[in-house]
PDB file of C-alpha atoms in Angstrom:
ATOM      1  CA  MET E 269      -8.092   2.914  11.426  1.00 40.00           C
ATOM      2  CA  PRO E 270     -11.505   2.342  12.899  1.00 42.00           C
ATOM      3  CA  GLY E 271     -11.827  -1.134  14.333  1.00 44.00           C
ATOM      4  CA  SER E 272      -8.140  -1.996  14.037  1.00 50.00           C
ATOM      5  CA  ARG E 273      -5.195  -1.642  16.362  1.00 53.00           C
ATOM      6  CA  LEU E 274      -2.002  -0.036  15.216  1.00 53.00           C
ATOM      7  CA  ASP E 275       1.054  -2.089  16.148  1.00 57.00           C
ATOM      8  CA  THR E 276       3.685   0.571  16.757  1.00 64.00           C
ATOM      9  CA  ASN E 277       6.474  -2.016  16.445  1.00 81.00           C
ATOM     10  CA  VAL E 278       5.794  -2.454  12.724  1.00 90.00           C
ATOM     11  CA  LEU E 279       4.817  -0.182   9.877  1.00 96.00           C
ATOM     12  CA  THR E 280       1.197  -0.417   8.876  1.00 97.00           C
ATOM     13  CA  ILE E 281       0.586   0.002   5.168  1.00 98.00           C
ATOM     14  CA  THR E 282      -2.857   0.496   3.650  1.00 98.00           C
ATOM     15  CA  ILE E 283      -3.736  -0.140   0.043  1.00 98.00           C
ATOM     16  CA  GLU E 284      -6.949   1.644  -0.874  1.00 97.00           C
ATOM     17  CA  TYR E 285      -8.300   0.471  -4.196  1.00 97.00           C
ATOM     18  CA  CYS E 286     -11.251   0.941  -6.520  1.00 95.00           C
ATOM     19  CA  GLY E 287     -13.782  -1.857  -6.143  1.00 92.00           C
ATOM     20  CA  GLY E 288     -15.866  -0.760  -9.098  1.00 91.00           C
ATOM     21  CA  TRP E 289     -13.023  -1.155 -11.578  1.00 91.00           C
ATOM     22  CA  GLY E 290     -11.932  -4.491 -10.123  1.00 92.00           C
ATOM     23  CA  TYR E 291      -8.553  -3.428  -8.754  1.00 96.00           C
ATOM     24  CA  GLY E 292      -8.696  -6.087  -6.011  1.00 97.00           C
ATOM     25  CA  PRO E 293      -6.265  -8.466  -7.764  1.00 97.00           C
ATOM     26  CA  TYR E 294      -3.710  -5.634  -8.076  1.00 97.00           C
ATOM     27  CA  SER E 295      -4.065  -4.872  -4.372  1.00 98.00           C
ATOM     28  CA  ARG E 296      -3.654  -8.516  -3.362  1.00 98.00           C
ATOM     29  CA  SER E 297      -0.619  -8.886  -5.619  1.00 98.00           C
ATOM     30  CA  LEU E 298       1.049  -5.813  -4.145  1.00 98.00           C
ATOM     31  CA  LYS E 299       0.228  -6.938  -0.609  1.00 98.00           C
ATOM     32  CA  GLN E 300       1.838 -10.334  -1.234  1.00 98.00           C
ATOM     33  CA  TYR E 301       4.881  -8.689  -2.828  1.00 98.00           C
ATOM     34  CA  LEU E 302       5.385  -6.314   0.106  1.00 98.00           C
ATOM     35  CA  LEU E 303       4.963  -9.059   2.700  1.00 98.00           C
ATOM     36  CA  GLN E 304       7.555 -11.176   0.869  1.00 98.00           C
ATOM     37  CA  GLU E 305       9.907  -8.192   0.768  1.00 97.00           C
ATOM     38  CA  PHE E 306       9.514  -7.058   4.392  1.00 97.00           C
ATOM     39  CA  GLY E 307       8.041 -10.000   6.308  1.00 96.00           C
ATOM     40  CA  THR E 308       7.023  -9.159   9.849  1.00 96.00           C
ATOM     41  CA  LEU E 309       8.411  -5.620   9.693  1.00 97.00           C
ATOM     42  CA  ILE E 310       5.133  -4.454   8.146  1.00 97.00           C
ATOM     43  CA  GLN E 311       1.452  -5.258   8.172  1.00 97.00           C
ATOM     44  CA  VAL E 312      -0.690  -4.545   5.129  1.00 98.00           C
ATOM     45  CA  GLN E 313      -4.382  -3.719   5.200  1.00 98.00           C
ATOM     46  CA  GLU E 314      -6.503  -3.557   2.061  1.00 98.00           C
ATOM     47  CA  MET E 315      -9.398  -1.118   1.813  1.00 97.00           C
ATOM     48  CA  LYS E 316     -11.869  -1.547  -1.031  1.00 97.00           C
ATOM     49  CA  ASP E 317     -13.682   1.596  -2.175  1.00 95.00           C
ATOM     50  CA  ARG E 318     -17.365   1.293  -2.896  1.00 91.00           C
ATOM     51  CA  GLY E 319     -18.308   2.165  -6.426  1.00 90.00           C
ATOM     52  CA  ILE E 320     -16.036   3.509  -9.133  1.00 92.00           C
ATOM     53  CA  THR E 321     -13.341   5.786  -7.715  1.00 92.00           C
ATOM     54  CA  GLY E 322     -10.258   4.953  -9.771  1.00 92.00           C
ATOM     55  CA  ASN E 323      -8.221   4.915  -6.543  1.00 94.00           C
ATOM     56  CA  PHE E 324      -5.098   2.917  -6.003  1.00 97.00           C
ATOM     57  CA  GLU E 325      -3.283   4.530  -3.119  1.00 97.00           C
ATOM     58  CA  VAL E 326      -0.648   3.238  -0.729  1.00 97.00           C
ATOM     59  CA  VAL E 327      -0.195   4.941   2.643  1.00 97.00           C
ATOM     60  CA  ILE E 328       2.156   4.416   5.570  1.00 97.00           C
ATOM     61  CA  VAL E 329      -0.394   4.741   8.370  1.00 97.00           C
ATOM     62  CA  ASN E 330       2.129   5.319  11.186  1.00 95.00           C
ATOM     63  CA  THR E 331       3.216   8.620   9.607  1.00 95.00           C
ATOM     64  CA  ASN E 332       0.119   9.260   7.464  1.00 96.00           C
ATOM     65  CA  THR E 333       2.385   9.371   4.396  1.00 96.00           C
ATOM     66  CA  LEU E 334       0.975   8.793   0.919  1.00 96.00           C
ATOM     67  CA  ILE E 335       3.682   6.867  -0.952  1.00 97.00           C
ATOM     68  CA  HIS E 336       1.828   5.873  -4.135  1.00 96.00           C
ATOM     69  CA  SER E 337      -1.238   7.308  -5.837  1.00 96.00           C
ATOM     70  CA  LYS E 338      -2.777   6.356  -9.153  1.00 94.00           C
ATOM     71  CA  ARG E 339      -4.970   9.449  -8.811  1.00 86.00           C
ATOM     72  CA  SER E 340      -1.955  11.685  -9.332  1.00 80.00           C
ATOM     73  CA  GLY E 341      -1.772  10.419 -12.892  1.00 75.00           C
ATOM     74  CA  MET E 342       1.929   9.749 -12.552  1.00 74.00           C
ATOM     75  CA  VAL E 343       1.714   6.080 -11.582  1.00 88.00           C
ATOM     76  CA  GLY E 344      -0.644   3.162 -12.006  1.00 93.00           C
ATOM     77  CA  LYS E 345      -1.748   0.136 -10.045  1.00 96.00           C
ATOM     78  CA  ALA E 346       1.760  -0.820  -8.866  1.00 96.00           C
ATOM     79  CA  THR E 347       2.179  -3.447 -11.570  1.00 95.00           C
ATOM     80  CA  THR E 348       5.515  -2.318 -13.002  1.00 95.00           C
ATOM     81  CA  ALA E 349       8.915  -3.026 -11.487  1.00 96.00           C
ATOM     82  CA  GLY E 350       9.567   0.720 -11.224  1.00 95.00           C
ATOM     83  CA  GLU E 351       6.331   1.445  -9.357  1.00 96.00           C
ATOM     84  CA  ARG E 352       6.918  -1.422  -6.945  1.00 97.00           C
ATOM     85  CA  GLN E 353      10.541  -0.445  -6.368  1.00 97.00           C
ATOM     86  CA  ALA E 354       9.504   3.125  -5.550  1.00 96.00           C
ATOM     87  CA  ILE E 355       7.024   1.808  -2.952  1.00 97.00           C
ATOM     88  CA  VAL E 356       9.660  -0.530  -1.476  1.00 98.00           C
ATOM     89  CA  ASP E 357      12.166   2.331  -1.296  1.00 98.00           C
ATOM     90  CA  ARG E 358       9.706   4.569   0.577  1.00 97.00           C
ATOM     91  CA  ILE E 359       8.855   1.798   3.037  1.00 98.00           C
ATOM     92  CA  ARG E 360      12.551   1.040   3.545  1.00 97.00           C
ATOM     93  CA  GLN E 361      13.192   4.753   4.279  1.00 96.00           C
ATOM     94  CA  ALA E 362      10.367   4.756   6.818  1.00 96.00           C
ATOM     95  CA  LEU E 363      11.723   1.639   8.516  1.00 95.00           C
ATOM     96  CA  GLU E 364      15.200   3.165   8.739  1.00 93.00           C
ATOM     97  CA  ALA E 365      13.757   6.342  10.257  1.00 91.00           C
ATOM     98  CA  LYS E 366      12.076   4.415  13.106  1.00 80.00           C
TER      99      LYS E 366
END
């Protein structure tokens, strides 16, 4: 991440979202949810796309692993319990692998 420092003691998660479609509230909601779930074990950075991209992607920066992508057409903006649980499960796996 340009301009940011990666804390190797925690997992860094990025949420890249479409600014043009107004996905900011979905990103903030997911960020809050993940921080409540994992506390200080993770840090979450939000990245707003310029224009209309349709993106809503969640990446574990430490391993450069895409764990959620609306672009794939298989999932949405992490608003359902199933989508959020899948993200939590992937983060939990990454934490256990550290």
